Amino acid sequence: YRRNKRLGLDAPHTQLVIQELGRFHAASQLVETALGTKIQDKYPTFKGKIWCENMTSLRPWMSSLFEDTISLAKKEGSKYDGVLRWLEKSQKTILELLDHYVKDDAPQFSVLGHGDCWTGNIMFRYTEDNELKDVRIYDFQDIRKTSVAIDLNNLFYNVMNGTSRKAHRQKLLSLYYNSFRDVITGTGRSPPFTLKQLDDECRKKMVFGVLKGIMYTKMTIGAPEVLNDWNVREEIKDGKAQSSVKGDSNEEEIRQRFLDIFEEMIQFGIVG
């Protein structure tokens, strides 16, 4: 079953996904070792600037999502002036920023990353008593050689609200690390990074999660339950194509999700 995307993932569901990501990422490192060469050299599909090269048509749509977030930052007052400036600047280079953070630039964290790990691309299996049993992650069209932090930040900022993220982040990182480590050490190798280094790497690439949170929050919380019921509209305004997503709204929950992101952007130094 696919979980209702409006609900996101609670702690038990997220824990199961985190552990599966750890196994998947670790397995990709073992495959690369067995190949004796970089996996992206053997399979060129796994390298390149996925956003700037393959998704330029999404730029107007992404820009329209930033407009909504910018409007919210303005309404909230001077507390978020730094966030507002960052949003206005980043709106012009969304695709370039996404590619910058996806870039494979840290060998110890380098894995095959799913790239789009959110509720809509995850299915769960349950027992007859409705107990959570297993998970499958699918839709690998965005897969790239990248840092482990990309999939983790995507999950943190796409499917979790700020309260849940704050309460469970360290436990989730530990679960991920243990899952990753068990696969690696099972072959007699040592883990290429520590839990503390993993935490630091996720902070370093937090902007990717922030960007994906801006892209998906309004669609997942405000859109109809059925994915195909999204009403994506395109129009020409001032000579430029603009896209927007129309659906049922849940404005207060959307507002709180964004405020949680704003607070963390300030807390962790993304903005002054």
PDB file of C-alpha atoms in Angstrom:
ATOM      1  CA  TYR A   1       0.000   0.000   0.000  1.00  0.00           C
ATOM      2  CA  ARG A   2       1.078   3.556  -0.618  1.00  0.00           C
ATOM      3  CA  ARG A   3       0.610   5.831   2.392  1.00  0.00           C
ATOM      4  CA  ASN A   4      -1.574   8.899   2.052  1.00  0.00           C
ATOM      5  CA  LYS A   5       0.883  11.592   0.989  1.00  0.00           C
ATOM      6  CA  ARG A   6      -0.964  14.238   2.992  1.00  0.00           C
ATOM      7  CA  LEU A   7      -0.059  12.427   6.204  1.00  0.00           C
ATOM      8  CA  GLY A   8       3.612  12.154   5.362  1.00  0.00           C
ATOM      9  CA  LEU A   9       5.433   9.467   7.334  1.00  0.00           C
ATOM     10  CA  ASP A  10       5.181   8.987  11.073  1.00  0.00           C
ATOM     11  CA  ALA A  11       8.169   7.756  13.094  1.00  0.00           C
ATOM     12  CA  PRO A  12       7.679   3.970  12.551  1.00  0.00           C
ATOM     13  CA  HIS A  13       7.237   4.371   8.783  1.00  0.00           C
ATOM     14  CA  THR A  14      10.200   6.738   8.518  1.00  0.00           C
ATOM     15  CA  GLN A  15      12.399   4.378  10.529  1.00  0.00           C
ATOM     16  CA  LEU A  16      11.675   1.536   8.123  1.00  0.00           C
ATOM     17  CA  VAL A  17      12.485   3.722   5.110  1.00  0.00           C
ATOM     18  CA  ILE A  18      15.685   5.021   6.725  1.00  0.00           C
ATOM     19  CA  GLN A  19      16.954   1.495   7.337  1.00  0.00           C
ATOM     20  CA  GLU A  20      16.179   0.466   3.758  1.00  0.00           C
ATOM     21  CA  LEU A  21      18.070   3.508   2.458  1.00  0.00           C
ATOM     22  CA  GLY A  22      21.063   2.520   4.575  1.00  0.00           C
ATOM     23  CA  ARG A  23      21.129  -0.942   3.004  1.00  0.00           C
ATOM     24  CA  PHE A  24      20.631   0.411  -0.506  1.00  0.00           C
ATOM     25  CA  HIS A  25      23.380   3.012  -0.186  1.00  0.00           C
ATOM     26  CA  ALA A  26      25.838   0.547   1.350  1.00  0.00           C
ATOM     27  CA  ALA A  27      25.106  -2.027  -1.363  1.00  0.00           C
ATOM     28  CA  SER A  28      25.940   0.546  -4.043  1.00  0.00           C
ATOM     29  CA  GLN A  29      29.377   1.066  -2.477  1.00  0.00           C
ATOM     30  CA  LEU A  30      29.977  -2.695  -2.521  1.00  0.00           C
ATOM     31  CA  VAL A  31      28.902  -2.915  -6.171  1.00  0.00           C
ATOM     32  CA  GLU A  32      31.362  -0.166  -7.060  1.00  0.00           C
ATOM     33  CA  THR A  33      34.157  -2.020  -5.280  1.00  0.00           C
ATOM     34  CA  ALA A  34      33.293  -5.189  -7.191  1.00  0.00           C
ATOM     35  CA  LEU A  35      33.313  -3.287 -10.499  1.00  0.00           C
ATOM     36  CA  GLY A  36      36.787  -1.947  -9.804  1.00  0.00           C
ATOM     37  CA  THR A  37      35.841   1.435 -11.244  1.00  0.00           C
ATOM     38  CA  LYS A  38      33.519   4.325 -10.451  1.00  0.00           C
ATOM     39  CA  ILE A  39      29.983   3.163 -10.986  1.00  0.00           C
ATOM     40  CA  GLN A  40      29.083   6.326 -12.900  1.00  0.00           C
ATOM     41  CA  ASP A  41      31.918   5.621 -15.370  1.00  0.00           C
ATOM     42  CA  LYS A  42      30.590   2.122 -15.955  1.00  0.00           C
ATOM     43  CA  TYR A  43      27.015   3.451 -16.225  1.00  0.00           C
ATOM     44  CA  PRO A  44      27.115   7.082 -17.507  1.00  0.00           C
ATOM     45  CA  THR A  45      23.374   7.461 -16.840  1.00  0.00           C
ATOM     46  CA  PHE A  46      24.266   7.914 -13.182  1.00  0.00           C
ATOM     47  CA  LYS A  47      26.238  11.126 -13.697  1.00  0.00           C
ATOM     48  CA  GLY A  48      25.528  14.566 -15.116  1.00  0.00           C
ATOM     49  CA  LYS A  49      23.546  17.594 -14.014  1.00  0.00           C
ATOM     50  CA  ILE A  50      20.136  16.073 -13.648  1.00  0.00           C
ATOM     51  CA  TRP A  51      18.254  19.330 -13.030  1.00  0.00           C
ATOM     52  CA  CYS A  52      19.925  21.734 -15.457  1.00  0.00           C
ATOM     53  CA  GLU A  53      20.221  19.129 -18.218  1.00  0.00           C
ATOM     54  CA  ASN A  54      16.989  17.148 -17.884  1.00  0.00           C
ATOM     55  CA  MET A  55      14.404  19.227 -16.029  1.00  0.00           C
ATOM     56  CA  THR A  56      14.619  22.757 -17.382  1.00  0.00           C
ATOM     57  CA  SER A  57      10.925  22.650 -18.284  1.00  0.00           C
ATOM     58  CA  LEU A  58      10.143  22.609 -14.548  1.00  0.00           C
ATOM     59  CA  ARG A  59      11.795  25.964 -13.852  1.00  0.00           C
ATOM     60  CA  PRO A  60       8.589  28.091 -14.230  1.00  0.00           C
ATOM     61  CA  TRP A  61       6.649  25.722 -12.017  1.00  0.00           C
ATOM     62  CA  MET A  62       9.361  25.712  -9.342  1.00  0.00           C
ATOM     63  CA  SER A  63       9.545  29.495  -9.491  1.00  0.00           C
ATOM     64  CA  SER A  64       5.799  29.719  -8.857  1.00  0.00           C
ATOM     65  CA  LEU A  65       6.193  27.552  -5.745  1.00  0.00           C
ATOM     66  CA  PHE A  66       8.897  29.927  -4.497  1.00  0.00           C
ATOM     67  CA  GLU A  67       6.481  32.852  -5.008  1.00  0.00           C
ATOM     68  CA  ASP A  68       4.098  31.317  -2.480  1.00  0.00           C
ATOM     69  CA  THR A  69       6.925  30.786   0.018  1.00  0.00           C
ATOM     70  CA  ILE A  70       8.239  34.326  -0.510  1.00  0.00           C
ATOM     71  CA  SER A  71       4.747  35.717   0.120  1.00  0.00           C
ATOM     72  CA  LEU A  72       4.566  33.817   3.396  1.00  0.00           C
ATOM     73  CA  ALA A  73       7.976  35.106   4.536  1.00  0.00           C
ATOM     74  CA  LYS A  74       6.828  38.679   3.811  1.00  0.00           C
ATOM     75  CA  LYS A  75       3.625  38.223   5.791  1.00  0.00           C
ATOM     76  CA  GLU A  76       5.490  36.897   8.837  1.00  0.00           C
ATOM     77  CA  GLY A  77       7.401  40.144   9.338  1.00  0.00           C
ATOM     78  CA  SER A  78      10.985  41.228   9.892  1.00  0.00           C
ATOM     79  CA  LYS A  79      11.959  38.067  11.805  1.00  0.00           C
ATOM     80  CA  TYR A  80      12.375  36.322   8.477  1.00  0.00           C
ATOM     81  CA  ASP A  81      14.045  39.102   6.490  1.00  0.00           C
ATOM     82  CA  GLY A  82      17.145  36.923   6.030  1.00  0.00           C
ATOM     83  CA  VAL A  83      15.034  34.011   4.855  1.00  0.00           C
ATOM     84  CA  LEU A  84      13.191  36.315   2.471  1.00  0.00           C
ATOM     85  CA  ARG A  85      16.410  37.545   0.880  1.00  0.00           C
ATOM     86  CA  TRP A  86      17.663  33.969   0.517  1.00  0.00           C
ATOM     87  CA  LEU A  87      14.408  32.859  -1.122  1.00  0.00           C
ATOM     88  CA  GLU A  88      14.380  35.764  -3.563  1.00  0.00           C
ATOM     89  CA  LYS A  89      17.982  35.081  -4.562  1.00  0.00           C
ATOM     90  CA  SER A  90      17.558  31.284  -4.781  1.00  0.00           C
ATOM     91  CA  GLN A  91      14.390  31.573  -6.868  1.00  0.00           C
ATOM     92  CA  LYS A  92      16.549  32.659  -9.813  1.00  0.00           C
ATOM     93  CA  THR A  93      18.893  29.673  -9.619  1.00  0.00           C
ATOM     94  CA  ILE A  94      16.763  26.789  -8.339  1.00  0.00           C
ATOM     95  CA  LEU A  95      17.994  24.167 -10.783  1.00  0.00           C
ATOM     96  CA  GLU A  96      21.612  25.212 -10.397  1.00  0.00           C
ATOM     97  CA  LEU A  97      21.364  24.968  -6.602  1.00  0.00           C
ATOM     98  CA  LEU A  98      19.844  21.490  -6.752  1.00  0.00           C
ATOM     99  CA  ASP A  99      22.617  20.283  -9.060  1.00  0.00           C
ATOM    100  CA  HIS A 100      25.251  21.907  -6.841  1.00  0.00           C
ATOM    101  CA  TYR A 101      24.175  19.904  -3.796  1.00  0.00           C
ATOM    102  CA  VAL A 102      23.608  16.650  -5.710  1.00  0.00           C
ATOM    103  CA  LYS A 103      27.203  16.870  -6.976  1.00  0.00           C
ATOM    104  CA  ASP A 104      29.325  13.880  -5.984  1.00  0.00           C
ATOM    105  CA  ASP A 105      32.048  15.712  -4.054  1.00  0.00           C
ATOM    106  CA  ALA A 106      32.734  13.679  -0.897  1.00  0.00           C
ATOM    107  CA  PRO A 107      34.191  10.194  -1.600  1.00  0.00           C
ATOM    108  CA  GLN A 108      33.434   8.686   1.810  1.00  0.00           C
ATOM    109  CA  PHE A 109      29.727   9.547   1.458  1.00  0.00           C
ATOM    110  CA  SER A 110      29.482   8.720  -2.255  1.00  0.00           C
ATOM    111  CA  VAL A 111      26.660   6.289  -3.103  1.00  0.00           C
ATOM    112  CA  LEU A 112      23.920   5.758  -5.625  1.00  0.00           C
ATOM    113  CA  GLY A 113      21.167   8.036  -4.372  1.00  0.00           C
ATOM    114  CA  HIS A 114      17.500   7.605  -5.179  1.00  0.00           C
ATOM    115  CA  GLY A 115      17.092  11.381  -5.554  1.00  0.00           C
ATOM    116  CA  ASP A 116      13.328  11.531  -5.021  1.00  0.00           C
ATOM    117  CA  CYS A 117      12.650   9.597  -1.837  1.00  0.00           C
ATOM    118  CA  TRP A 118       9.287  10.872  -0.580  1.00  0.00           C
ATOM    119  CA  THR A 119       5.897   9.416   0.336  1.00  0.00           C
ATOM    120  CA  GLY A 120       4.706   9.154  -3.282  1.00  0.00           C
ATOM    121  CA  ASN A 121       7.590   6.812  -4.175  1.00  0.00           C
ATOM    122  CA  ILE A 122       7.369   4.463  -1.198  1.00  0.00           C
ATOM    123  CA  MET A 123       5.084   1.458  -0.642  1.00  0.00           C
ATOM    124  CA  PHE A 124       4.527  -0.404   2.616  1.00  0.00           C
ATOM    125  CA  ARG A 125       3.405  -3.915   3.455  1.00  0.00           C
ATOM    126  CA  TYR A 126       1.337  -4.725   6.536  1.00  0.00           C
ATOM    127  CA  THR A 127       0.337  -7.870   8.398  1.00  0.00           C
ATOM    128  CA  GLU A 128      -3.264  -9.066   8.597  1.00  0.00           C
ATOM    129  CA  ASP A 129      -3.447  -7.180  11.902  1.00  0.00           C
ATOM    130  CA  ASN A 130      -2.334  -3.979  10.134  1.00  0.00           C
ATOM    131  CA  GLU A 131       1.132  -4.086  11.688  1.00  0.00           C
ATOM    132  CA  LEU A 132       3.846  -2.395   9.626  1.00  0.00           C
ATOM    133  CA  LYS A 133       5.990  -5.160   8.084  1.00  0.00           C
ATOM    134  CA  ASP A 134       8.087  -4.112   5.084  1.00  0.00           C
ATOM    135  CA  VAL A 135       8.868  -1.288   2.665  1.00  0.00           C
ATOM    136  CA  ARG A 136       9.751  -0.882  -0.984  1.00  0.00           C
ATOM    137  CA  ILE A 137      11.194   2.262  -2.553  1.00  0.00           C
ATOM    138  CA  TYR A 138      10.534   2.674  -6.278  1.00  0.00           C
ATOM    139  CA  ASP A 139      10.703   5.186  -9.164  1.00  0.00           C
ATOM    140  CA  PHE A 140      14.464   5.487  -9.685  1.00  0.00           C
ATOM    141  CA  GLN A 141      14.378   7.956 -12.578  1.00  0.00           C
ATOM    142  CA  ASP A 142      16.377  10.567 -10.600  1.00  0.00           C
ATOM    143  CA  ILE A 143      19.111   8.185  -9.469  1.00  0.00           C
ATOM    144  CA  ARG A 144      22.601   9.699  -9.383  1.00  0.00           C
ATOM    145  CA  LYS A 145      25.995   9.137  -7.814  1.00  0.00           C
ATOM    146  CA  THR A 146      25.783  11.546  -4.892  1.00  0.00           C
ATOM    147  CA  SER A 147      26.092  11.922  -1.132  1.00  0.00           C
ATOM    148  CA  VAL A 148      24.093   9.825   1.316  1.00  0.00           C
ATOM    149  CA  ALA A 149      22.872  13.172   2.720  1.00  0.00           C
ATOM    150  CA  ILE A 150      20.749  13.912  -0.358  1.00  0.00           C
ATOM    151  CA  ASP A 151      18.220  11.123   0.226  1.00  0.00           C
ATOM    152  CA  LEU A 152      18.254  11.704   3.982  1.00  0.00           C
ATOM    153  CA  ASN A 153      17.574  15.443   3.693  1.00  0.00           C
ATOM    154  CA  ASN A 154      14.917  14.797   1.067  1.00  0.00           C
ATOM    155  CA  LEU A 155      13.177  12.529   3.545  1.00  0.00           C
ATOM    156  CA  PHE A 156      13.607  14.875   6.525  1.00  0.00           C
ATOM    157  CA  TYR A 157      12.176  17.950   4.781  1.00  0.00           C
ATOM    158  CA  ASN A 158       9.660  16.298   2.491  1.00  0.00           C
ATOM    159  CA  VAL A 159       7.693  13.946   4.699  1.00  0.00           C
ATOM    160  CA  MET A 160       8.285  15.203   8.261  1.00  0.00           C
ATOM    161  CA  ASN A 161       7.073  18.324  10.021  1.00  0.00           C
ATOM    162  CA  GLY A 162       9.433  20.349  12.167  1.00  0.00           C
ATOM    163  CA  THR A 163       8.270  18.845  15.468  1.00  0.00           C
ATOM    164  CA  SER A 164       8.811  15.296  14.249  1.00  0.00           C
ATOM    165  CA  ARG A 165      12.132  16.190  12.625  1.00  0.00           C
ATOM    166  CA  LYS A 166      13.447  17.730  15.851  1.00  0.00           C
ATOM    167  CA  ALA A 167      12.238  14.850  18.010  1.00  0.00           C
ATOM    168  CA  HIS A 168      13.442  11.978  15.845  1.00  0.00           C
ATOM    169  CA  ARG A 169      16.330  13.225  13.688  1.00  0.00           C
ATOM    170  CA  GLN A 170      19.179  11.844  15.808  1.00  0.00           C
ATOM    171  CA  LYS A 171      17.488   8.483  16.259  1.00  0.00           C
ATOM    172  CA  LEU A 172      16.834   8.251  12.517  1.00  0.00           C
ATOM    173  CA  LEU A 173      20.459   9.067  11.724  1.00  0.00           C
ATOM    174  CA  SER A 174      21.565   6.355  14.157  1.00  0.00           C
ATOM    175  CA  LEU A 175      19.202   3.823  12.565  1.00  0.00           C
ATOM    176  CA  TYR A 176      20.469   4.739   9.116  1.00  0.00           C
ATOM    177  CA  TYR A 177      24.103   4.522  10.207  1.00  0.00           C
ATOM    178  CA  ASN A 178      23.647   1.123  11.871  1.00  0.00           C
ATOM    179  CA  SER A 179      21.887  -0.247   8.793  1.00  0.00           C
ATOM    180  CA  PHE A 180      24.591   1.096   6.475  1.00  0.00           C
ATOM    181  CA  ARG A 181      27.393  -0.101   8.773  1.00  0.00           C
ATOM    182  CA  ASP A 182      25.998  -3.636   9.103  1.00  0.00           C
ATOM    183  CA  VAL A 183      26.085  -4.163   5.334  1.00  0.00           C
ATOM    184  CA  ILE A 184      29.623  -2.788   5.016  1.00  0.00           C
ATOM    185  CA  THR A 185      31.099  -4.647   8.007  1.00  0.00           C
ATOM    186  CA  GLY A 186      29.405  -7.844   6.866  1.00  0.00           C
ATOM    187  CA  THR A 187      31.976  -7.950   4.074  1.00  0.00           C
ATOM    188  CA  GLY A 188      34.918  -7.357   6.412  1.00  0.00           C
ATOM    189  CA  ARG A 189      35.271  -3.666   5.597  1.00  0.00           C
ATOM    190  CA  SER A 190      35.154  -0.668   7.927  1.00  0.00           C
ATOM    191  CA  PRO A 191      32.495   2.041   7.570  1.00  0.00           C
ATOM    192  CA  PRO A 192      33.854   4.999   5.544  1.00  0.00           C
ATOM    193  CA  PHE A 193      32.425   7.559   7.989  1.00  0.00           C
ATOM    194  CA  THR A 194      31.301   7.909  11.589  1.00  0.00           C
ATOM    195  CA  LEU A 195      27.862   8.829  12.869  1.00  0.00           C
ATOM    196  CA  LYS A 196      29.143  12.310  13.770  1.00  0.00           C
ATOM    197  CA  GLN A 197      30.535  12.775  10.259  1.00  0.00           C
ATOM    198  CA  LEU A 198      27.193  11.666   8.822  1.00  0.00           C
ATOM    199  CA  ASP A 199      25.412  14.279  10.927  1.00  0.00           C
ATOM    200  CA  ASP A 200      27.837  16.965   9.723  1.00  0.00           C
ATOM    201  CA  GLU A 201      27.386  15.946   6.085  1.00  0.00           C
ATOM    202  CA  CYS A 202      23.598  16.166   6.383  1.00  0.00           C
ATOM    203  CA  ARG A 203      23.916  19.677   7.847  1.00  0.00           C
ATOM    204  CA  LYS A 204      26.296  20.618   5.030  1.00  0.00           C
ATOM    205  CA  LYS A 205      23.766  19.574   2.406  1.00  0.00           C
ATOM    206  CA  MET A 206      20.659  20.690   4.280  1.00  0.00           C
ATOM    207  CA  VAL A 207      19.836  23.226   1.545  1.00  0.00           C
ATOM    208  CA  PHE A 208      18.846  20.374  -0.769  1.00  0.00           C
ATOM    209  CA  GLY A 209      16.217  19.305   1.757  1.00  0.00           C
ATOM    210  CA  VAL A 210      15.015  22.893   2.147  1.00  0.00           C
ATOM    211  CA  LEU A 211      14.613  23.237  -1.629  1.00  0.00           C
ATOM    212  CA  LYS A 212      12.713  19.957  -1.924  1.00  0.00           C
ATOM    213  CA  GLY A 213      10.553  20.967   1.030  1.00  0.00           C
ATOM    214  CA  ILE A 214       9.624  24.188  -0.776  1.00  0.00           C
ATOM    215  CA  MET A 215       8.862  22.218  -3.939  1.00  0.00           C
ATOM    216  CA  TYR A 216       6.708  19.502  -2.378  1.00  0.00           C
ATOM    217  CA  THR A 217       5.074  20.817   0.792  1.00  0.00           C
ATOM    218  CA  LYS A 218       2.178  22.672  -0.799  1.00  0.00           C
ATOM    219  CA  MET A 219       1.526  19.902  -3.287  1.00  0.00           C
ATOM    220  CA  THR A 220       1.551  17.074  -0.760  1.00  0.00           C
ATOM    221  CA  ILE A 221      -0.450  18.792   1.980  1.00  0.00           C
ATOM    222  CA  GLY A 222      -2.663  20.976  -0.190  1.00  0.00           C
ATOM    223  CA  ALA A 223      -3.295  18.663  -3.134  1.00  0.00           C
ATOM    224  CA  PRO A 224      -6.027  15.999  -3.414  1.00  0.00           C
ATOM    225  CA  GLU A 225      -5.254  12.563  -1.984  1.00  0.00           C
ATOM    226  CA  VAL A 226      -4.985  10.890  -5.395  1.00  0.00           C
ATOM    227  CA  LEU A 227      -1.724  11.825  -7.101  1.00  0.00           C
ATOM    228  CA  ASN A 228      -3.354  12.041 -10.538  1.00  0.00           C
ATOM    229  CA  ASP A 229      -5.867  14.565  -9.228  1.00  0.00           C
ATOM    230  CA  TRP A 230      -3.221  17.299  -9.101  1.00  0.00           C
ATOM    231  CA  ASN A 231      -4.360  20.058 -11.388  1.00  0.00           C
ATOM    232  CA  VAL A 232      -1.231  21.516 -12.935  1.00  0.00           C
ATOM    233  CA  ARG A 233      -2.068  24.685 -14.843  1.00  0.00           C
ATOM    234  CA  GLU A 234       0.143  26.558 -17.216  1.00  0.00           C
ATOM    235  CA  GLU A 235      -0.463  30.063 -18.483  1.00  0.00           C
ATOM    236  CA  ILE A 236       1.399  32.828 -20.229  1.00  0.00           C
ATOM    237  CA  LYS A 237       1.899  35.921 -18.113  1.00  0.00           C
ATOM    238  CA  ASP A 238       4.025  38.858 -19.206  1.00  0.00           C
ATOM    239  CA  GLY A 239       5.315  36.758 -22.067  1.00  0.00           C
ATOM    240  CA  LYS A 240       6.547  33.964 -19.806  1.00  0.00           C
ATOM    241  CA  ALA A 241       5.162  30.504 -19.157  1.00  0.00           C
ATOM    242  CA  GLN A 242       4.033  30.056 -15.565  1.00  0.00           C
ATOM    243  CA  SER A 243       2.801  26.922 -13.860  1.00  0.00           C
ATOM    244  CA  SER A 244       0.907  26.412 -10.649  1.00  0.00           C
ATOM    245  CA  VAL A 245      -0.684  23.539  -8.772  1.00  0.00           C
ATOM    246  CA  LYS A 246      -4.300  23.837  -7.738  1.00  0.00           C
ATOM    247  CA  GLY A 247      -5.873  21.568  -5.176  1.00  0.00           C
ATOM    248  CA  ASP A 248      -7.605  21.376  -1.831  1.00  0.00           C
ATOM    249  CA  SER A 249      -5.850  23.642   0.648  1.00  0.00           C
ATOM    250  CA  ASN A 250      -4.764  23.204   4.226  1.00  0.00           C
ATOM    251  CA  GLU A 251      -3.200  26.604   4.634  1.00  0.00           C
ATOM    252  CA  GLU A 252      -2.378  26.569   8.352  1.00  0.00           C
ATOM    253  CA  GLU A 253      -0.555  23.243   8.166  1.00  0.00           C
ATOM    254  CA  ILE A 254       1.338  24.441   5.081  1.00  0.00           C
ATOM    255  CA  ARG A 255       2.229  27.676   6.898  1.00  0.00           C
ATOM    256  CA  GLN A 256       3.547  25.804   9.918  1.00  0.00           C
ATOM    257  CA  ARG A 257       5.639  23.449   7.765  1.00  0.00           C
ATOM    258  CA  PHE A 258       7.314  26.432   6.117  1.00  0.00           C
ATOM    259  CA  LEU A 259       7.842  28.272   9.398  1.00  0.00           C
ATOM    260  CA  ASP A 260       9.557  25.163  10.759  1.00  0.00           C
ATOM    261  CA  ILE A 261      11.890  25.234   7.742  1.00  0.00           C
ATOM    262  CA  PHE A 262      12.511  28.973   8.169  1.00  0.00           C
ATOM    263  CA  GLU A 263      13.464  28.477  11.811  1.00  0.00           C
ATOM    264  CA  GLU A 264      15.949  25.747  10.945  1.00  0.00           C
ATOM    265  CA  MET A 265      17.472  27.848   8.165  1.00  0.00           C
ATOM    266  CA  ILE A 266      18.232  30.479  10.812  1.00  0.00           C
ATOM    267  CA  GLN A 267      19.275  27.970  13.498  1.00  0.00           C
ATOM    268  CA  PHE A 268      21.793  26.183  11.282  1.00  0.00           C
ATOM    269  CA  GLY A 269      23.216  29.260   9.597  1.00  0.00           C
ATOM    270  CA  ILE A 270      21.813  28.987   6.081  1.00  0.00           C
ATOM    271  CA  VAL A 271      20.687  32.580   6.549  1.00  0.00           C
ATOM    272  CA  GLY A 272      21.898  35.248   8.953  1.00  0.00           C
TER     273      GLY A 272
END
